[in-house]
């Protein structure tokens, strides 16, 4: 009966606007991906039940085990149909696409037993929440090539409140799971999904190459602990496009390992390109670099960024013990509405994994470029503090106009503060209002300097996605 109905609807609507109304009956969905797949299966073939109550952990694991046989023969697509799919952690495989129908919701299990324990990351030396192990992420993968997680903006609900309570109550013996973590992998895509209420970080590619992150909507309560949006960590060649994050922590946090562990592991985050990104983060940064940056961060390009009601625009967090570097950072086109700090650099960020760090391991912060920026209702233009004896150099700010807040929650109880506070830094500026601190004074007044922004494109910028079909 339903088949006949669909048939009639398809005949009637013939791809017109009317058709859209009945799209829930559509038998085939188009999506964009680095690679299409030859084989496909549906979660229900493996006993999956989308009733919001039955656990689908075994169904996911069985489906993926079955589809792993197709890896060498054109790869496989696993379709999650409309419904509410409760599940614990499962592992992805190579040459594989997980496609979530736009009316599918993945509900993350709230039972710790549904998340296998895995070792701390070698570049961190320990878990971030506790010294013990880490709960594997809801969607996890390691040592993979060519893996895609996408959908028609379907929702992945981390149901994180129970984890936030445990974190706040100091009840965690192991580090909370993330929604999505891929380690040691090449050619990774995560796109067109909505992620809500993650237990902790949302999207964590670590030790990866060639990562595409596009069309993500990431939402968590602004007071939820450590719900960072996207954390590129010791990755080379990453592009982040057209994404929107509302978060209790940094919207994007670029990282590369923690103190002596990160220094020893020595894997930087480099060649990261961010375009068309919007953030709301009242207590954290739009884009943070660090604080864990001990493998180095180099060549980050951010363009066309919008921030609303956020604590800081770009924040560099580091300190003695971190070692390594943050260099060649380029930001161009940034609109800010209600911000505490447009730019913030902190050279005295504490937070060490243990007592084994080397206080003489000083980070190098160099060649940081910010241009074409407008801000409304900004409290502090720049709080830029380097490290005594280890100044942050080559800072350039050009073509920036900030309207300062007349009132602000951080200043209400204090006398009028200077919009700039600069210590242990060096650099220059051009066409910046309010007038910068002396350490950033315009070195060639009268000349219009534009801070650097690379004219070339990165290889990851040029990766074209293919149009693929899923028979949903
Ligand atoms: C995301 O969805 C939009 C349409 O909603 C589509 O144009 C785009 O190709 C998709 N991108 C990816 C990477 O899936
Ligand atoms: C698993 O894969 C095989 C082919 O290798 C197929 O014959 C079988 O039906 C699959 N199992 C399920 C439950 O679909
Ligand atoms: C994954 O790759 C890393 C780095 O090459 C290696 O150290 C590790 O043993 C691999 N893990 C697995 C499960 O193959
Ligand atoms: C995706 O869904 C979220 C809410 O679930 C919505 O806010 C957002 O606008 C949607 N994005 C697209 C591209 O449709
Ligand atoms: C200055 O910045 C604004 C955006 O804030 C931009 O529209 C304009 O093109 C920039 N001017 C130059 C000379 O780059
Ligand atoms: C300006 O920012 C303050 C917080 O610093 C906020 O309370 C106020 O509502 C904002 N004003 C406008 C017009 O957005
Ligand atoms: C300026 O920054 C320095 C170094 O962080 C700090 O010690 C000092 O209190 C700040 N001054 C003001 C007026 O905020």
CSV table of N, CA and C in Angstrom, one decimal, residues 208-356:
chain,number,residue,atom,x,y,z
A,208,UNK,N,45.6,13.3,12.1
A,208,UNK,CA,45.0,13.0,10.8
A,208,UNK,C,45.5,13.9,9.7
A,209,UNK,N,45.3,13.5,8.5
A,209,UNK,CA,45.7,14.3,7.3
A,209,UNK,C,44.5,14.3,6.4
A,210,UNK,N,44.3,15.5,5.8
A,210,UNK,CA,43.2,15.7,4.8
A,210,UNK,C,41.8,15.4,5.4
A,211,UNK,N,41.4,16.4,6.1
A,211,UNK,CA,40.2,16.4,6.9
A,211,UNK,C,39.2,17.5,6.4
A,212,UNK,N,38.0,17.1,6.0
A,212,UNK,CA,37.0,18.0,5.6
A,212,UNK,C,35.8,18.1,6.6
A,213,UNK,N,35.6,19.3,7.1
A,213,UNK,CA,34.5,19.5,8.0
A,213,UNK,C,33.6,20.6,7.5
A,214,UNK,N,32.4,20.2,7.1
A,214,UNK,CA,31.5,21.2,6.4
A,214,UNK,C,30.1,21.1,6.9
A,215,UNK,N,29.4,22.2,6.9
A,215,UNK,CA,28.0,22.2,7.1
A,215,UNK,C,27.6,21.6,8.5
A,216,UNK,N,28.4,21.9,9.5
A,216,UNK,CA,28.0,21.4,10.8
A,216,UNK,C,27.3,22.5,11.6
A,217,UNK,N,26.2,22.1,12.3
A,217,UNK,CA,25.6,22.9,13.3
A,217,UNK,C,25.8,22.2,14.7
A,218,UNK,N,26.5,22.9,15.5
A,218,UNK,CA,26.9,22.3,16.8
A,218,UNK,C,26.3,23.2,17.9
A,219,UNK,N,25.5,22.6,18.8
A,219,UNK,CA,24.8,23.4,19.8
A,219,UNK,C,24.9,22.7,21.2
A,220,UNK,N,25.4,23.4,22.2
A,220,UNK,CA,25.4,22.9,23.5
A,220,UNK,C,25.1,24.1,24.4
A,221,UNK,N,24.5,23.8,25.6
A,221,UNK,CA,24.2,25.0,26.5
A,221,UNK,C,25.5,25.8,26.8
A,222,UNK,N,25.3,27.1,26.9
A,222,UNK,CA,26.6,27.9,27.0
A,222,UNK,C,27.2,27.7,28.4
A,223,UNK,N,26.6,27.0,29.3
A,223,UNK,CA,27.2,26.8,30.6
A,223,UNK,C,27.7,25.3,30.7
A,224,UNK,N,27.6,24.5,29.6
A,224,UNK,CA,28.0,23.1,29.7
A,224,UNK,C,29.6,23.0,29.6
A,225,UNK,N,30.2,22.1,30.4
A,225,UNK,CA,31.6,22.1,30.5
A,225,UNK,C,32.3,21.4,29.4
A,226,UNK,N,33.3,22.1,28.8
A,226,UNK,CA,34.2,21.6,27.8
A,226,UNK,C,33.6,21.2,26.5
A,227,UNK,N,32.4,21.8,26.1
A,227,UNK,CA,31.7,21.4,24.9
A,227,UNK,C,32.3,22.1,23.7
A,228,UNK,N,33.6,22.1,23.5
A,228,UNK,CA,34.2,22.7,22.3
A,228,UNK,C,33.5,22.2,21.1
A,229,UNK,N,33.5,23.0,20.1
A,229,UNK,CA,32.9,22.7,18.8
A,229,UNK,C,33.7,21.7,18.0
A,230,UNK,N,34.8,22.3,17.5
A,230,UNK,CA,35.7,21.5,16.5
A,230,UNK,C,37.1,21.7,17.0
A,231,UNK,N,37.8,20.5,17.2
A,231,UNK,CA,39.2,20.6,17.8
A,231,UNK,C,40.2,19.9,16.8
A,232,UNK,N,40.7,20.6,15.8
A,232,UNK,CA,41.7,20.0,15.0
A,232,UNK,C,43.0,19.9,15.8
A,233,UNK,N,43.5,18.6,16.0
A,233,UNK,CA,44.6,18.4,16.9
A,233,UNK,C,45.7,17.5,16.3
A,234,UNK,N,46.8,18.1,16.1
A,234,UNK,CA,48.0,17.5,15.5
A,234,UNK,C,47.5,16.9,14.1
A,235,UNK,N,46.8,17.8,13.3
A,235,UNK,CA,46.4,17.4,12.0
A,235,UNK,C,47.0,18.3,10.9
A,236,UNK,N,47.2,17.7,9.8
A,236,UNK,CA,47.8,18.4,8.6
A,236,UNK,C,46.7,18.5,7.5
A,237,UNK,N,46.5,19.6,7.0
A,237,UNK,CA,45.5,19.8,5.9
A,237,UNK,C,44.0,19.6,6.4
A,238,UNK,N,43.5,20.6,6.9
A,238,UNK,CA,42.1,20.5,7.4
A,238,UNK,C,41.3,21.7,6.8
A,239,UNK,N,40.1,21.4,6.4
A,239,UNK,CA,39.3,22.6,6.0
A,239,UNK,C,38.0,22.5,6.8
A,240,UNK,N,37.6,23.7,7.3
A,240,UNK,CA,36.3,23.8,8.0
A,240,UNK,C,35.5,24.9,7.3
A,241,UNK,N,34.3,24.5,6.9
A,241,UNK,CA,33.5,25.4,6.0
A,241,UNK,C,32.1,25.5,6.6
A,242,UNK,N,31.5,26.7,6.4
A,242,UNK,CA,30.0,26.8,6.5
A,242,UNK,C,29.5,26.1,7.8
A,243,UNK,N,30.1,26.4,8.9
A,243,UNK,CA,29.6,25.8,10.2
A,243,UNK,C,29.3,26.8,11.2
A,244,UNK,N,28.5,26.4,12.2
A,244,UNK,CA,27.9,27.2,13.2
A,244,UNK,C,28.0,26.5,14.5
A,245,UNK,N,28.5,27.2,15.5
A,245,UNK,CA,28.7,26.6,16.8
A,245,UNK,C,28.2,27.5,17.9
A,246,UNK,N,27.4,27.0,18.8
A,246,UNK,CA,27.0,27.6,20.0
A,246,UNK,C,27.5,26.7,21.1
A,247,UNK,N,28.3,27.2,22.0
A,247,UNK,CA,29.1,26.3,22.8
A,247,UNK,C,29.4,26.8,24.2
A,248,UNK,N,29.6,25.9,25.1
A,248,UNK,CA,30.0,26.2,26.5
A,248,UNK,C,31.5,26.4,26.6
A,249,UNK,N,32.2,26.2,25.5
A,249,UNK,CA,33.7,26.4,25.5
A,249,UNK,C,34.1,26.9,24.1
A,250,UNK,N,35.3,26.7,23.7
A,250,UNK,CA,35.8,27.4,22.4
A,250,UNK,C,35.0,26.8,21.3
A,251,UNK,N,34.6,27.6,20.3
A,251,UNK,CA,33.9,27.1,19.1
A,251,UNK,C,34.8,26.3,18.3
A,252,UNK,N,36.0,26.8,18.0
A,252,UNK,CA,37.1,26.0,17.4
A,252,UNK,C,38.3,26.1,18.3
A,253,UNK,N,38.9,25.0,18.7
A,253,UNK,CA,40.1,25.0,19.5
A,253,UNK,C,41.2,24.2,18.8
A,254,UNK,N,42.2,24.9,18.3
A,254,UNK,CA,43.3,24.3,17.6
A,254,UNK,C,44.3,23.8,18.6
A,255,UNK,N,44.7,22.5,18.5
A,255,UNK,CA,45.5,22.0,19.5
A,255,UNK,C,46.6,21.1,18.9
A,256,UNK,N,47.6,20.7,19.8
A,256,UNK,CA,48.6,19.7,19.3
A,256,UNK,C,49.4,19.2,20.5
A,257,UNK,N,48.7,18.8,21.5
A,257,UNK,CA,49.4,18.0,22.6
A,257,UNK,C,49.9,18.9,23.8
A,258,UNK,N,50.2,18.3,24.9
A,258,UNK,CA,50.3,18.9,26.2
A,258,UNK,C,51.7,18.8,26.8
A,259,UNK,N,52.3,19.9,26.9
A,259,UNK,CA,53.6,19.9,27.6
A,259,UNK,C,54.6,18.8,27.2
A,260,UNK,N,55.3,18.2,28.1
A,260,UNK,CA,56.4,17.2,27.7
A,260,UNK,C,55.9,16.1,26.8
A,261,UNK,N,54.6,15.7,26.9
A,261,UNK,CA,54.0,14.7,26.1
A,261,UNK,C,53.9,15.2,24.6
A,262,UNK,N,53.4,16.4,24.5
A,262,UNK,CA,53.2,16.9,23.2
A,262,UNK,C,54.5,17.3,22.5
A,263,UNK,N,55.5,17.7,23.3
A,263,UNK,CA,56.8,18.0,22.8
A,263,UNK,C,57.4,16.8,22.2
A,264,UNK,N,57.3,15.7,23.0
A,264,UNK,CA,58.0,14.4,22.6
A,264,UNK,C,57.3,13.8,21.4
A,265,UNK,N,55.9,13.9,21.4
A,265,UNK,CA,55.2,13.4,20.2
A,265,UNK,C,55.5,14.2,19.0
A,266,UNK,N,55.5,15.5,19.1
A,266,UNK,CA,56.0,16.4,18.1
A,266,UNK,C,55.2,16.4,16.8
A,267,UNK,N,53.9,16.4,16.9
A,267,UNK,CA,53.1,16.4,15.7
A,267,UNK,C,52.3,17.7,15.6
A,268,UNK,N,52.6,18.6,14.7
A,268,UNK,CA,51.9,19.9,14.7
A,268,UNK,C,50.5,19.9,14.1
A,269,UNK,N,49.7,20.9,14.4
A,269,UNK,CA,48.5,21.2,13.5
A,269,UNK,C,49.0,22.2,12.5
A,270,UNK,N,48.9,21.9,11.2
A,270,UNK,CA,49.3,22.8,10.2
A,270,UNK,C,48.4,22.8,9.0
A,271,UNK,N,48.4,23.9,8.2
A,271,UNK,CA,47.6,24.0,7.0
A,271,UNK,C,46.1,23.7,7.3
A,272,UNK,N,45.6,24.6,8.1
A,272,UNK,CA,44.2,24.6,8.5
A,272,UNK,C,43.5,25.8,7.9
A,273,UNK,N,42.4,25.6,7.2
A,273,UNK,CA,41.7,26.7,6.6
A,273,UNK,C,40.3,26.7,7.1
A,274,UNK,N,39.8,27.8,7.5
A,274,UNK,CA,38.5,28.0,8.1
A,274,UNK,C,37.8,29.1,7.3
A,275,UNK,N,36.6,28.8,6.8
A,275,UNK,CA,35.9,29.8,6.0
A,275,UNK,C,34.4,29.8,6.4
A,276,UNK,N,33.8,31.0,6.5
A,276,UNK,CA,32.3,31.1,6.7
A,276,UNK,C,31.9,30.3,8.0
A,277,UNK,N,32.4,30.9,9.1
A,277,UNK,CA,32.2,30.2,10.4
A,277,UNK,C,31.5,31.2,11.3
A,278,UNK,N,30.5,30.8,12.0
A,278,UNK,CA,29.7,31.6,13.0
A,278,UNK,C,29.8,31.0,14.4
A,279,UNK,N,30.0,31.8,15.4
A,279,UNK,CA,30.2,31.3,16.7
A,279,UNK,C,29.4,32.2,17.8
A,280,UNK,N,28.8,31.5,18.8
A,280,UNK,CA,28.4,32.1,20.0
A,280,UNK,C,29.0,31.4,21.1
A,281,UNK,N,29.9,32.1,21.9
A,281,UNK,CA,30.5,31.4,23.0
A,281,UNK,C,30.8,32.4,24.1
A,282,UNK,N,29.8,32.7,25.0
A,282,UNK,CA,29.9,33.8,25.9
A,282,UNK,C,31.1,33.7,26.9
A,283,UNK,N,31.6,32.5,27.1
A,283,UNK,CA,32.6,32.3,28.1
A,283,UNK,C,33.9,31.8,27.5
A,284,UNK,N,34.0,31.7,26.2
A,284,UNK,CA,35.3,31.3,25.6
A,284,UNK,C,35.5,31.9,24.3
A,285,UNK,N,36.4,31.3,23.5
A,285,UNK,CA,36.9,31.9,22.3
A,285,UNK,C,36.1,31.4,21.0
A,286,UNK,N,36.1,32.3,20.0
A,286,UNK,CA,35.6,31.9,18.7
A,286,UNK,C,36.7,30.9,18.1
A,287,UNK,N,37.9,31.3,18.0
A,287,UNK,CA,39.0,30.4,17.6
A,287,UNK,C,40.1,30.5,18.7
A,288,UNK,N,40.4,29.4,19.4
A,288,UNK,CA,41.4,29.4,20.3
A,288,UNK,C,42.6,28.6,19.7
A,289,UNK,N,43.8,29.1,20.0
A,289,UNK,CA,45.0,28.4,19.6
A,289,UNK,C,45.7,28.0,20.9
A,290,UNK,N,45.6,26.7,21.2
A,290,UNK,CA,46.1,26.2,22.5
A,290,UNK,C,44.9,25.9,23.4
A,291,UNK,N,45.0,25.8,24.7
A,291,UNK,CA,46.3,26.0,25.3
A,291,UNK,C,47.3,24.8,25.0
A,292,UNK,N,46.8,23.6,24.7
A,292,UNK,CA,47.7,22.5,24.4
A,292,UNK,C,48.2,22.7,23.0
A,293,UNK,N,49.4,23.1,22.8
A,293,UNK,CA,50.0,23.4,21.5
A,293,UNK,C,51.4,23.0,21.4
A,294,UNK,N,51.8,21.9,22.2
A,294,UNK,CA,53.2,21.5,22.4
A,294,UNK,C,53.8,20.8,21.2
A,295,UNK,N,53.0,20.4,20.2
A,295,UNK,CA,53.5,19.9,19.0
A,295,UNK,C,53.6,21.0,17.9
A,296,UNK,N,53.2,22.2,18.2
A,296,UNK,CA,53.3,23.3,17.3
A,296,UNK,C,52.0,23.5,16.5
A,297,UNK,N,51.7,24.8,16.2
A,297,UNK,CA,50.6,25.2,15.4
A,297,UNK,C,51.1,26.1,14.3
A,298,UNK,N,50.9,25.8,13.1
A,298,UNK,CA,51.5,26.7,12.0
A,298,UNK,C,50.6,26.7,10.8
A,299,UNK,N,50.5,27.9,10.2
A,299,UNK,CA,49.7,28.1,9.0
A,299,UNK,C,48.2,27.8,9.2
A,300,UNK,N,47.6,28.7,9.9
A,300,UNK,CA,46.2,28.7,10.1
A,300,UNK,C,45.6,29.9,9.4
A,301,UNK,N,44.6,29.7,8.5
A,301,UNK,CA,44.0,30.7,7.8
A,301,UNK,C,42.5,30.8,8.1
A,302,UNK,N,42.0,31.9,8.6
A,302,UNK,CA,40.6,32.0,8.9
A,302,UNK,C,40.0,33.2,8.2
A,303,UNK,N,38.9,33.0,7.5
A,303,UNK,CA,38.3,34.0,6.7
A,303,UNK,C,36.8,34.0,6.8
A,304,UNK,N,36.2,35.2,6.9
A,304,UNK,CA,34.8,35.3,6.9
A,304,UNK,C,34.2,34.7,8.2
A,305,UNK,N,34.5,35.3,9.3
A,305,UNK,CA,34.1,34.8,10.6
A,305,UNK,C,33.1,35.7,11.2
A,306,UNK,N,32.1,35.2,11.8
A,306,UNK,CA,31.1,36.1,12.6
A,306,UNK,C,31.0,35.6,14.0
A,307,UNK,N,31.1,36.5,14.9
A,307,UNK,CA,31.0,36.2,16.3
A,307,UNK,C,29.9,37.0,17.0
A,308,UNK,N,29.1,36.3,17.8
A,308,UNK,CA,28.0,37.0,18.5
A,308,UNK,C,28.2,36.7,19.9
A,309,UNK,N,28.1,37.7,20.8
A,309,UNK,CA,28.1,37.4,22.3
A,309,UNK,C,29.2,36.4,22.6
A,310,UNK,N,30.4,36.7,22.4
A,310,UNK,CA,31.5,35.7,22.7
A,310,UNK,C,32.5,36.4,23.6
A,311,UNK,N,33.3,35.6,24.3
A,311,UNK,CA,34.2,36.2,25.2
A,311,UNK,C,35.4,36.8,24.4
A,312,UNK,N,36.0,36.0,23.5
A,312,UNK,CA,37.1,36.5,22.7
A,312,UNK,C,37.1,36.1,21.3
A,313,UNK,N,37.6,36.9,20.4
A,313,UNK,CA,37.6,36.6,19.0
A,313,UNK,C,38.7,35.5,18.7
A,314,UNK,N,39.9,35.9,18.7
A,314,UNK,CA,41.0,34.9,18.5
A,314,UNK,C,41.8,35.0,19.8
A,315,UNK,N,42.0,33.8,20.4
A,315,UNK,CA,42.8,33.7,21.7
A,315,UNK,C,43.9,32.8,21.5
A,316,UNK,N,45.1,33.2,21.9
A,316,UNK,CA,46.3,32.4,21.9
A,316,UNK,C,46.6,32.1,23.4
A,317,UNK,N,46.6,30.8,23.8
A,317,UNK,CA,46.8,30.4,25.1
A,317,UNK,C,48.1,29.5,25.2
A,318,UNK,N,49.0,30.0,26.0
A,318,UNK,CA,50.2,29.2,26.1
A,318,UNK,C,50.9,29.5,27.4
A,319,UNK,N,52.1,29.0,27.6
A,319,UNK,CA,52.8,29.3,28.8
A,319,UNK,C,54.1,28.5,28.9
A,320,UNK,N,55.0,28.9,29.8
A,320,UNK,CA,56.3,28.1,30.0
A,320,UNK,C,55.9,26.7,30.3
A,321,UNK,N,56.6,25.8,29.6
A,321,UNK,CA,56.3,24.3,29.8
A,321,UNK,C,55.7,23.8,28.5
A,322,UNK,N,55.1,24.6,27.7
A,322,UNK,CA,54.4,24.2,26.5
A,322,UNK,C,55.4,23.9,25.4
A,323,UNK,N,56.5,24.7,25.3
A,323,UNK,CA,57.4,24.6,24.2
A,323,UNK,C,56.8,24.9,22.9
A,324,UNK,N,57.4,24.4,21.8
A,324,UNK,CA,56.9,24.5,20.4
A,324,UNK,C,56.6,25.9,20.0
A,325,UNK,N,55.5,26.1,19.2
A,325,UNK,CA,55.3,27.4,18.5
A,325,UNK,C,53.9,27.5,18.1
A,326,UNK,N,53.5,28.8,17.9
A,326,UNK,CA,52.2,29.1,17.2
A,326,UNK,C,52.7,30.2,16.2
A,327,UNK,N,52.7,29.9,14.9
A,327,UNK,CA,53.2,30.9,14.0
A,327,UNK,C,52.5,30.8,12.6
A,328,UNK,N,52.6,31.9,11.9
A,328,UNK,CA,51.9,32.0,10.6
A,328,UNK,C,50.4,31.8,10.7
A,329,UNK,N,49.8,32.7,11.5
A,329,UNK,CA,48.4,32.7,11.7
A,329,UNK,C,47.8,33.9,11.0
A,330,UNK,N,46.8,33.7,10.2
A,330,UNK,CA,46.2,34.7,9.3
A,330,UNK,C,44.7,34.7,9.5
A,331,UNK,N,44.2,35.9,9.8
A,331,UNK,CA,42.7,36.0,10.0
A,331,UNK,C,42.3,37.3,9.1
A,332,UNK,N,41.3,37.1,8.3
A,332,UNK,CA,40.8,38.2,7.4
A,332,UNK,C,39.3,38.1,7.3
A,333,UNK,N,38.7,39.3,7.7
A,333,UNK,CA,37.2,39.4,7.6
A,333,UNK,C,36.6,38.8,8.8
A,334,UNK,N,36.4,39.6,9.8
A,334,UNK,CA,35.9,39.1,11.1
A,334,UNK,C,34.9,40.1,11.6
A,335,UNK,N,33.6,39.7,11.7
A,335,UNK,CA,32.6,40.6,12.3
A,335,UNK,C,32.3,40.2,13.7
A,336,UNK,N,32.3,41.1,14.6
A,336,UNK,CA,32.1,40.8,16.0
A,336,UNK,C,30.9,41.6,16.6
A,337,UNK,N,30.0,41.0,17.3
A,337,UNK,CA,28.9,41.7,17.9
A,337,UNK,C,28.8,41.3,19.4
A,338,UNK,N,29.1,42.2,20.2
A,338,UNK,CA,29.2,42.0,21.7
A,338,UNK,C,30.3,41.0,22.1
A,339,UNK,N,31.4,41.5,22.4
A,339,UNK,CA,32.6,40.7,22.7
A,339,UNK,C,33.3,41.3,23.9
A,340,UNK,N,33.8,40.5,24.7
A,340,UNK,CA,34.6,41.0,25.8
A,340,UNK,C,36.0,41.4,25.3
A,341,UNK,N,36.6,40.5,24.5
A,341,UNK,CA,38.0,40.8,24.0
A,341,UNK,C,37.9,40.5,22.5
A,342,UNK,N,38.4,41.4,21.7
A,342,UNK,CA,38.5,41.1,20.2
A,342,UNK,C,39.7,40.1,20.1
A,343,UNK,N,40.8,40.5,20.7
A,343,UNK,CA,42.0,39.7,20.7
A,343,UNK,C,42.6,39.5,22.0
A,344,UNK,N,43.0,38.3,22.3
A,344,UNK,CA,43.5,38.0,23.6
A,344,UNK,C,44.7,37.0,23.5
A,345,UNK,N,45.8,37.3,24.1
A,345,UNK,CA,46.9,36.4,24.1
A,345,UNK,C,47.4,36.2,25.6
A,346,UNK,N,47.5,35.0,26.0
A,346,UNK,CA,47.9,34.7,27.4
A,346,UNK,C,49.1,33.9,27.4
A,347,UNK,N,50.2,34.5,27.9
A,347,UNK,CA,51.5,33.8,27.9
A,347,UNK,C,51.7,33.1,29.3
A,348,UNK,N,50.7,33.1,30.1
A,348,UNK,CA,50.9,32.6,31.5
A,348,UNK,C,49.9,31.6,31.8
A,349,UNK,N,49.4,30.9,30.7
A,349,UNK,CA,48.4,29.9,30.9
A,349,UNK,C,49.0,28.7,31.7
A,350,UNK,N,48.4,28.4,32.8
A,350,UNK,CA,48.9,27.3,33.7
A,350,UNK,C,48.5,25.9,33.1
A,351,UNK,N,47.8,25.2,33.9
A,351,UNK,CA,47.2,23.9,33.5
A,351,UNK,C,48.3,22.9,32.9
A,352,UNK,N,49.0,22.2,33.7
A,352,UNK,CA,49.9,21.2,33.3
A,352,UNK,C,49.4,19.8,33.5
A,353,UNK,N,49.9,18.8,32.7
A,353,UNK,CA,49.4,17.5,32.9
A,353,UNK,C,49.9,16.9,34.2
A,354,UNK,N,51.1,17.2,34.6
A,354,UNK,CA,51.7,16.7,35.8
A,354,UNK,C,52.9,17.6,36.2
A,355,UNK,N,53.7,17.1,37.1
A,355,UNK,CA,54.8,17.9,37.6
A,355,UNK,C,56.0,17.8,36.6
A,356,UNK,N,55.9,16.9,35.7
A,356,UNK,CA,57.1,16.5,34.8
A,356,UNK,C,57.4,17.5,33.7
